[in-house]
Coordinates of C-alpha atoms in Angstrom, one line a residue:
X1 CA -139.8 -131.6 -41.2
X2 CA -137.7 -129.9 -38.5
X3 CA -137.3 -133.4 -37.0
X4 CA -136.2 -134.8 -40.3
X5 CA -133.8 -131.9 -40.6
X6 CA -132.4 -132.6 -37.1
X7 CA -131.9 -136.2 -37.6
X8 CA -130.2 -135.7 -41.0
X9 CA -127.9 -132.9 -39.4
X10 CA -127.1 -135.3 -36.5
X11 CA -126.0 -138.1 -38.8
X12 CA -124.2 -135.9 -41.4
X13 CA -126.8 -136.7 -44.0
X14 CA -128.4 -139.9 -45.4
X15 CA -125.1 -141.8 -45.6
X16 CA -124.6 -141.5 -41.8
X17 CA -128.3 -142.4 -41.3
X18 CA -127.9 -145.6 -43.3
X19 CA -125.3 -146.8 -40.9
X20 CA -127.0 -145.5 -37.8
X21 CA -128.2 -148.1 -35.2
X22 CA -131.9 -148.2 -34.3
X23 CA -131.2 -147.1 -30.7
X24 CA -129.3 -144.1 -32.0
X25 CA -132.3 -143.1 -34.3
X26 CA -134.8 -143.8 -31.7
X27 CA -133.3 -141.6 -29.1
X28 CA -134.8 -138.5 -30.9
X29 CA -138.0 -137.2 -29.3
X30 CA -140.9 -138.1 -31.5
X31 CA -139.3 -141.2 -32.9
X32 CA -140.5 -144.4 -31.2
X33 CA -139.6 -147.9 -32.2
X34 CA -142.3 -148.2 -34.8
X35 CA -141.3 -145.1 -36.6
X36 CA -137.6 -145.8 -36.4
X37 CA -138.3 -149.3 -37.8
X38 CA -140.3 -147.8 -40.6
X39 CA -137.6 -145.3 -41.3
X40 CA -134.9 -148.2 -41.4
X41 CA -137.1 -150.2 -43.7
X42 CA -137.7 -147.3 -46.1
X43 CA -134.0 -146.9 -46.3
X44 CA -133.4 -150.5 -47.0
X45 CA -136.2 -150.5 -49.6
X46 CA -134.5 -147.5 -51.3
X47 CA -131.1 -149.3 -51.1
X48 CA -132.6 -152.4 -52.8
X49 CA -134.4 -150.4 -55.4
X50 CA -131.1 -148.6 -56.3
X51 CA -129.3 -151.9 -56.4
X52 CA -132.0 -153.1 -58.8
X53 CA -131.5 -150.0 -61.0
X54 CA -127.7 -150.5 -60.9
X55 CA -127.9 -154.2 -62.1
X56 CA -128.6 -153.0 -65.8
X57 CA -125.5 -150.7 -65.7
X58 CA -122.5 -150.8 -67.8
X59 CA -119.2 -150.7 -65.9
X60 CA -116.2 -149.1 -68.1
X61 CA -114.0 -147.3 -65.5
X62 CA -112.8 -147.0 -61.9
X63 CA -115.3 -144.1 -61.6
X64 CA -118.3 -146.3 -62.6
X65 CA -117.2 -148.6 -59.8
X66 CA -117.0 -145.8 -57.4
X67 CA -120.5 -144.7 -58.2
X68 CA -121.8 -148.3 -57.5
X69 CA -119.9 -149.1 -54.3
X70 CA -118.4 -145.9 -52.6
X71 CA -121.5 -145.3 -50.6
X72 CA -121.5 -148.7 -49.0
X73 CA -117.7 -148.3 -48.1
X74 CA -117.3 -144.7 -47.2
X75 CA -118.3 -144.8 -43.6
X76 CA -117.0 -148.3 -42.7
X77 CA -114.7 -148.4 -39.9
X78 CA -113.2 -151.9 -40.8
X79 CA -112.0 -153.2 -44.1
X80 CA -114.5 -154.6 -46.5
X81 CA -113.7 -156.7 -49.6
X82 CA -116.1 -157.4 -52.4
X83 CA -116.5 -157.8 -56.1
X84 CA -118.7 -156.7 -58.8
X85 CA -119.6 -159.5 -61.4
X86 CA -120.0 -158.5 -65.0
X87 CA -121.3 -160.1 -68.1
X88 CA -119.5 -160.5 -71.3
X89 CA -120.3 -156.8 -72.3
X90 CA -119.3 -155.4 -69.1
X91 CA -122.8 -154.9 -67.6
X92 CA -123.2 -155.2 -63.9
X93 CA -124.7 -158.5 -62.8
X94 CA -124.1 -158.2 -59.1
X95 CA -122.3 -156.6 -56.2
X96 CA -121.1 -159.0 -53.4
X97 CA -119.5 -158.3 -50.1
X98 CA -117.1 -161.1 -49.5
X99 CA -115.4 -160.3 -46.1
X100 CA -115.8 -157.6 -43.6
X101 CA -113.6 -156.7 -40.6
X102 CA -110.4 -158.2 -41.4
X103 CA -107.1 -156.4 -40.5
X104 CA -105.8 -157.8 -43.8
X105 CA -107.0 -159.9 -46.5
X106 CA -104.4 -162.6 -46.6
X107 CA -106.9 -165.2 -45.6
X108 CA -109.2 -164.5 -48.5
X109 CA -109.6 -167.6 -50.5
X110 CA -110.3 -167.8 -54.2
X111 CA -113.1 -170.0 -53.6
X112 CA -114.8 -167.4 -51.5
X113 CA -114.2 -164.7 -54.1
X114 CA -115.2 -166.6 -57.2
X115 CA -118.1 -168.5 -55.7
X116 CA -120.6 -165.5 -56.4
X117 CA -119.0 -165.1 -59.9
X118 CA -119.7 -168.6 -60.8
X119 CA -123.2 -168.4 -59.5
X120 CA -123.8 -165.1 -61.5
X121 CA -122.3 -166.9 -64.6
X122 CA -120.1 -163.9 -64.9
X123 CA -117.4 -163.4 -67.5
X124 CA -115.3 -161.0 -65.5
X125 CA -115.1 -159.3 -62.0
X126 CA -113.7 -156.2 -60.5
X127 CA -112.4 -156.5 -57.0
X128 CA -112.9 -153.6 -54.4
X129 CA -111.8 -152.9 -50.9
X130 CA -111.5 -149.9 -48.6
X131 CA -108.8 -148.7 -46.4
X132 CA -110.4 -147.2 -43.4
X133 CA -107.3 -145.2 -42.7
X134 CA -108.2 -143.1 -45.7
X135 CA -105.2 -143.9 -47.7
X136 CA -106.0 -146.0 -50.9
X137 CA -102.3 -146.8 -51.6
X138 CA -102.0 -150.5 -52.2
X139 CA -100.0 -152.5 -49.7
X140 CA -97.8 -155.5 -50.7
X141 CA -100.5 -157.7 -49.4
X142 CA -103.2 -156.2 -51.5
X143 CA -100.7 -156.7 -54.6
X144 CA -100.2 -160.4 -53.6
X145 CA -103.9 -161.1 -53.1
X146 CA -104.7 -159.5 -56.4
X147 CA -102.2 -161.6 -58.3
X148 CA -103.4 -164.8 -56.6
X149 CA -107.0 -163.9 -57.5
X150 CA -106.0 -162.9 -60.9
X151 CA -104.3 -166.4 -61.6
X152 CA -107.4 -168.2 -60.0
X153 CA -109.7 -166.1 -62.3
X154 CA -107.6 -167.1 -65.4
X155 CA -108.0 -170.9 -64.5
X156 CA -111.8 -170.3 -64.1
X157 CA -112.1 -168.3 -67.2
X158 CA -113.2 -165.4 -65.3
X159 CA -111.1 -162.2 -65.8
X160 CA -110.1 -159.9 -62.9
X161 CA -110.5 -156.7 -64.7
X162 CA -109.4 -154.4 -61.9
X163 CA -108.9 -153.9 -58.2
X164 CA -110.2 -150.7 -56.8
X165 CA -109.0 -149.5 -53.4
X166 CA -111.1 -146.8 -51.6
X167 CA -109.9 -144.3 -49.2
X168 CA -111.8 -141.7 -47.4
X169 CA -112.0 -139.1 -50.3
X170 CA -110.2 -140.7 -53.2
X171 CA -109.7 -144.1 -54.9
X172 CA -106.9 -146.0 -56.8
X173 CA -107.3 -148.5 -59.6
X174 CA -104.6 -151.1 -59.8
X175 CA -105.1 -151.4 -63.5
X176 CA -104.8 -147.7 -64.0
X177 CA -101.6 -147.6 -62.0
X178 CA -100.2 -150.4 -64.0
X179 CA -100.1 -152.9 -61.2
X180 CA -102.3 -155.4 -62.9

């Protein structure tokens, strides 16, 4: 129990432990490669079980989106762009990371974004990405990409409901701000 407390304290809780590399975890006395692998497997199992639980969830607000994706984005050091796919009643079908590590998203193509939405047979999507700087204010490029994707969605019959930008401790909804 003391070892578990030390590990959690060292990584600032479970969220930090989720993103920790195997070598970082196995550096603790009492944790070899096998126990470290078991711990990481348990974390992954929990993540997948939680995702399965989330898949029956109704998404009606930016706060709902934050509940679903913020833990995945909070500790990222690079930008991650993704979508939530929704059925006709606004129930979550899937969560998909589209790109990771870009400096900006000018190279995101509608084909990449809507491919999982088409596979999921979704009626609508919610775009999301993080700003590792911590400031969720939209850039001109964020607004341009959102408009391109909104128009592409219209052609496909898949509504872009919102685009949520996550900072360190707050998020911003383009729809709520009147920018969509």
